[in-house]
C-alpha positions as a Python dict, from the first residue, in 0.01 Angstrom:
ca = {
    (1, 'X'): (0, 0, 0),
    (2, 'X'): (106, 103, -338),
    (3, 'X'): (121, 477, -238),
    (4, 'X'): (298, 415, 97),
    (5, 'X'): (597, 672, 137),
    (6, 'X'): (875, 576, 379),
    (7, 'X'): (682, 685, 709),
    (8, 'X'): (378, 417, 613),
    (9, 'X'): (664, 155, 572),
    (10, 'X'): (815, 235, 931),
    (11, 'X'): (478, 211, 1060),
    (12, 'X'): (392, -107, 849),
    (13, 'X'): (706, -281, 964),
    (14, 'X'): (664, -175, 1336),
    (15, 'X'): (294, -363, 1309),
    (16, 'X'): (474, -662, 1144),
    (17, 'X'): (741, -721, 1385),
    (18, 'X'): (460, -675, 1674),
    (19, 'X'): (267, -965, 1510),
    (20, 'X'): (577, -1134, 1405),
    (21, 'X'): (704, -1131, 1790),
    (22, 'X'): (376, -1223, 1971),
    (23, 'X'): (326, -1548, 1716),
    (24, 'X'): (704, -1666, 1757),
    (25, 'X'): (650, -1624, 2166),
    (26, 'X'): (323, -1774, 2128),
    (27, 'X'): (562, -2103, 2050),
    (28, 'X'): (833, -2065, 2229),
    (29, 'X'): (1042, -1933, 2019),
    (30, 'X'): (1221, -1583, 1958),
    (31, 'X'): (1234, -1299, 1700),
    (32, 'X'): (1574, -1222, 1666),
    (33, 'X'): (1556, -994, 1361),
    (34, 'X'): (1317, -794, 1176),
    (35, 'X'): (1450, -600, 850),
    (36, 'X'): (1241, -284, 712),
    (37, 'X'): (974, -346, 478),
    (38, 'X'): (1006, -242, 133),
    (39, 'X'): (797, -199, -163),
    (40, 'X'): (832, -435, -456),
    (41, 'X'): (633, -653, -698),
    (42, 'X'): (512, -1012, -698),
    (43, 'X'): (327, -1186, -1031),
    (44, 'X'): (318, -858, -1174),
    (45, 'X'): (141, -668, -886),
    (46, 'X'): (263, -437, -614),
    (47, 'X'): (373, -628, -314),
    (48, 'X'): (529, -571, 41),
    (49, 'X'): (835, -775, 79),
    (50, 'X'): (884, -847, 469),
    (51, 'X'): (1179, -1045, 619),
    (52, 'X'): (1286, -1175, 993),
    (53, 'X'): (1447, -1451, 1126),
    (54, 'X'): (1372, -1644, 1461),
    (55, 'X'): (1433, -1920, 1664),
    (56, 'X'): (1271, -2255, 1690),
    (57, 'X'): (1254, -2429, 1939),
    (58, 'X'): (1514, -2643, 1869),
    (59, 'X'): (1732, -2378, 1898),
    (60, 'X'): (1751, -2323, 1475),
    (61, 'X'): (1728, -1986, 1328),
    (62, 'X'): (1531, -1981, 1061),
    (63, 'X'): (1446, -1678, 794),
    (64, 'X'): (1093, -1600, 705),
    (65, 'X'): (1063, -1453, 403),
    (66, 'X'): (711, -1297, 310),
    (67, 'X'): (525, -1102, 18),
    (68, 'X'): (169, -909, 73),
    (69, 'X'): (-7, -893, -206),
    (70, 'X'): (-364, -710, -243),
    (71, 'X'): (-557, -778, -470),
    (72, 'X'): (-951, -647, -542),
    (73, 'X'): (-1045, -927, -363),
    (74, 'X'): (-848, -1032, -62),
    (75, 'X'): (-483, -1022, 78),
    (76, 'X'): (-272, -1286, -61),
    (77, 'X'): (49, -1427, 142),
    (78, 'X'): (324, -1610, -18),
    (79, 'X'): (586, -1699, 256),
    (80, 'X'): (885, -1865, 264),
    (81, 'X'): (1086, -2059, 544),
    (82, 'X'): (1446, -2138, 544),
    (83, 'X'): (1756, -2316, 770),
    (84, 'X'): (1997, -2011, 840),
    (85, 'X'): (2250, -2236, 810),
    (86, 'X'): (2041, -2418, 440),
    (87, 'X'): (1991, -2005, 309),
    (88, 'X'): (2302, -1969, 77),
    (89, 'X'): (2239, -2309, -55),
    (90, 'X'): (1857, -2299, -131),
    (91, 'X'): (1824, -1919, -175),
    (92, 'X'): (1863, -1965, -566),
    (93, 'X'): (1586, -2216, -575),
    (94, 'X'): (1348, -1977, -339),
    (95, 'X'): (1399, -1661, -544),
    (96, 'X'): (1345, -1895, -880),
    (97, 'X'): (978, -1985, -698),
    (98, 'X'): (948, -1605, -647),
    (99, 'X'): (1025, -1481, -964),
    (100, 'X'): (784, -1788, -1126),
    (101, 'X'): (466, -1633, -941),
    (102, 'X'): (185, -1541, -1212),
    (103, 'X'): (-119, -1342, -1006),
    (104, 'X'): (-359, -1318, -1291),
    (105, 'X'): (-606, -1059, -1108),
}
């Protein structure tokens, strides 16, 4: 992950919205957006950022928000959920969680 050039990302996001799509349809709901994945860094590590929204089925769209982090060990996920309409409003407070991750290994 920390070498992959733009072509691995494509690839990597084209996987994600797959899995994304099937487990959103798998409860009735809908992806309605998936945005590219990029490299970045969580607690100090290299990270994917990934980011879609979908439906619920109450008819909400909600953002998902999620980092990949590997570590020697295992694959850790750290995602977040948010309202749509609740994202400009509690966006400050997610990326304040974000930026407070510590991954020690």
């Amino acid at each position: 992950m920390v070498d992959a050039n733009e072509s691995d990302l494509r690839l990597f996001t084209s996987m994600a919205e797959k899995a994304s799509r099937d487990m959103v349809a798998s409860g009735g709901q809908q992806l309605l957006e998936v945005r590219p994945l990029q490299k970045t860094t969580l607690g100090g590590r290299p990270a994917l950022f990934f980011e879609a929204i979908h439906t619920t089925k109450e008819g909400r769209n909600m953002v998902v928000r999620q980092y990949l982090v590997p570590t020697d060990e295992q694959e850790l996920r750290f995602t977040f959920h948010v309202a749509v309409d609740d994202q400009r409003s509690l966006l400050p407070l997610i990326e304040r969680v974000e930026s407070s991750v510590t991954i020690d290994r």
